[in-house]
XYZ file of C-alpha atoms in Angstrom:
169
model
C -64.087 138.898 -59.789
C -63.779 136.264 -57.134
C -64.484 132.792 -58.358
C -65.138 131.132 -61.632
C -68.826 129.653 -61.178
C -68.836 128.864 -65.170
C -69.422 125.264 -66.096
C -68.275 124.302 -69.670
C -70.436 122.955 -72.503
C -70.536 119.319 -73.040
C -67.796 118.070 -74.853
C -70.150 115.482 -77.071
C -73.482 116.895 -75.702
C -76.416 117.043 -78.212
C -77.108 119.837 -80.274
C -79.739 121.276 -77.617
C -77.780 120.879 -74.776
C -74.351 121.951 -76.887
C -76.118 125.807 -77.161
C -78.129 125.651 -74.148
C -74.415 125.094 -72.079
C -72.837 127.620 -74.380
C -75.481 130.456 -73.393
C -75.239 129.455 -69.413
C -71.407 130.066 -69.874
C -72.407 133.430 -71.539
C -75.068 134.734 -69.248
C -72.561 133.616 -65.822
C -69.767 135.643 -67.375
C -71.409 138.627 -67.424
C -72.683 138.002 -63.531
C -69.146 137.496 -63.187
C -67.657 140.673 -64.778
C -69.892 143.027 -62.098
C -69.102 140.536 -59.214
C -67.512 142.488 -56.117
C -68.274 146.311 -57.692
C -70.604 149.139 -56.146
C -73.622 150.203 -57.922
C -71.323 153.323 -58.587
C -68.164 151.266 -60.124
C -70.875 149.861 -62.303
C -72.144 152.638 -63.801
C -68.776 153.885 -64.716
C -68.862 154.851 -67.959
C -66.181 153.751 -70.716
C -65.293 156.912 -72.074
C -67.517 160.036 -73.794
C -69.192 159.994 -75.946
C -70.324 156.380 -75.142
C -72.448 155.933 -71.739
C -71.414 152.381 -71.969
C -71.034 150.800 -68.531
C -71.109 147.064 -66.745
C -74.548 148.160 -65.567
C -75.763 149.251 -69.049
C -74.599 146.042 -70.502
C -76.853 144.205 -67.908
C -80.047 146.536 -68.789
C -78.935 145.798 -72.335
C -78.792 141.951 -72.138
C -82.411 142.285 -70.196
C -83.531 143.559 -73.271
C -81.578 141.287 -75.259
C -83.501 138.135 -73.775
C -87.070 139.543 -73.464
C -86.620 140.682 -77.558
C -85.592 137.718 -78.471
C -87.338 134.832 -76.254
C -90.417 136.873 -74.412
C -91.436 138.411 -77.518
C -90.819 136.069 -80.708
C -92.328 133.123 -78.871
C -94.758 134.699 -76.546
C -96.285 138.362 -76.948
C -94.835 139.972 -79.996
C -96.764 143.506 -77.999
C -94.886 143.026 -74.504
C -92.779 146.411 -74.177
C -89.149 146.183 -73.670
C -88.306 146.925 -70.096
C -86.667 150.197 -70.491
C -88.203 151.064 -73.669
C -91.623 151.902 -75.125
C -90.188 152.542 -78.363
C -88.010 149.449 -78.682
C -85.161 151.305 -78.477
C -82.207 148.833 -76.974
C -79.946 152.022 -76.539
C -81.885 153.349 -73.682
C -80.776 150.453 -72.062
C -77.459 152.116 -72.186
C -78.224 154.826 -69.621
C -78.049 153.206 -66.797
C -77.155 156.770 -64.626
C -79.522 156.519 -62.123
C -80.101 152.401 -62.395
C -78.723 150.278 -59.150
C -77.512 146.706 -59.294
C -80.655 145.486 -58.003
C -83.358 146.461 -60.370
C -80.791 145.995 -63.258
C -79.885 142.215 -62.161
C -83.146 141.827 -61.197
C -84.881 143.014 -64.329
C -81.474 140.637 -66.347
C -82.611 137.761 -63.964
C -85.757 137.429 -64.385
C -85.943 137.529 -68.051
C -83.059 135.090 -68.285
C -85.327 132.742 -66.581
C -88.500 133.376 -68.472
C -86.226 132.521 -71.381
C -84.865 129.151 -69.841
C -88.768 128.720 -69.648
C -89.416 129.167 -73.308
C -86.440 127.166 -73.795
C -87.409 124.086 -71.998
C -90.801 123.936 -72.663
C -90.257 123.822 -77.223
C -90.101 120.468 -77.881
C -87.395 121.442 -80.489
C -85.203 123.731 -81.664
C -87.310 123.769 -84.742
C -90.336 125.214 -82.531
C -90.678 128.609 -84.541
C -92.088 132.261 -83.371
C -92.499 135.781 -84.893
C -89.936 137.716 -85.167
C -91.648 141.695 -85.496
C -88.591 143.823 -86.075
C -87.513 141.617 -89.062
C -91.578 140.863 -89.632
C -90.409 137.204 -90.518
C -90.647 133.631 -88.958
C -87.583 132.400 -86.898
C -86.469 129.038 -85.366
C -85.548 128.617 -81.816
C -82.037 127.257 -82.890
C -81.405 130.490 -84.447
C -82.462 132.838 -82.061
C -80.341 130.818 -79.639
C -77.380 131.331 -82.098
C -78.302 135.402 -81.990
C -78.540 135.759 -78.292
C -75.249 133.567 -77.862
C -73.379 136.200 -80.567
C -74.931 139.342 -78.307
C -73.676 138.122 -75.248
C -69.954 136.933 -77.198
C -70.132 140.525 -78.273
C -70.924 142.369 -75.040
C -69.058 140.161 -72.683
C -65.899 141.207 -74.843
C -67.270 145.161 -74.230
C -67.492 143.570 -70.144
C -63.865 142.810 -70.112
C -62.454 145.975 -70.861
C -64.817 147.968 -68.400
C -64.288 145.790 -65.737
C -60.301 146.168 -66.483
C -61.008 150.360 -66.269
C -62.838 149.938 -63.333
C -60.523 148.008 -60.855
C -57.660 146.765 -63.511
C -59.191 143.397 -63.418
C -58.754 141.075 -66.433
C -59.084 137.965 -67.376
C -62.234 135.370 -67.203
């Protein structure tokens, strides 16, 4: 990892712009974690049985975003992007995945959420949620995707330490 690009939340920001500050932090760590490492150092796995890897964590997060932004407030039918059977563990495998289509796939769903995002008018603005068939608010499903990426960023840390012994960040 070369340089921090993070910028912190507000430190008396509204409740909107508290979360949406909280996520950016989230989704640049991640970018940061992979920054400098081959397609091949990415796709290093943690250790068997798990097929855990930076990359996988990407494909994962792709998933991640498209689940929870695409599909509760858009098209409850849209297929995940590595899955027809909305399975995020095929995510996982990311053996034969490069850097490009996986940041690209991560990117662009990242964006199509910021989309969603701006466009509610509130955090109350409420969508579908089909796995837990139930109604959800935006606030909460930007509390969810915050916790996934708290929770895989931590899983980022140590791969990127048994990659290249780099911690920290």
């Amino acid at each position: 990892m070369t340089t921090d690009h993070r910028a912190g939340p507000p430190s008396c920001g509204s409740e909107r712009d508290t979360l949406r500050a909280f996520l950016d932090y989230q989704r640049t760590t991640l970018a940061m974690k992979c920054e400098g490492l081959t397609d091949e150092d990415l796709r290093q796995q943690s250790m068997p049985p798990s097929a855990l890897s930076l990359l996988g964590l990407v494909r994962h997060l792709a998933e991640v975003e498209r689940a929870w932004f695409r599909r509760v407030f858009e098209d409850h039918d849209v297929p995940l992007v590595w899955s027809d059977r909305t399975d995020f563990q095929v995510a996982y495998d990311a053996s034969t995945s490069t850097r490009a289509e996986a940041f690209a796939a991560w990117e662009a769903e990242v964006e199509h959420s910021r989309r969603i995002e701006r466009a509610a008018g509130s955090l109350d603005l409420t969508g579908y949620q089909p796995r837990w068939e139930e109604e959800v608010s935006l606030r909460m499903v930007r509390v969810h995707v915050l916790l996934e990426y708290g929770r895989r960023n931590g899983h980022a840390d140590f791969l990127r330490e048994g990659v290249d012994g780099t911690v920290g960040a």
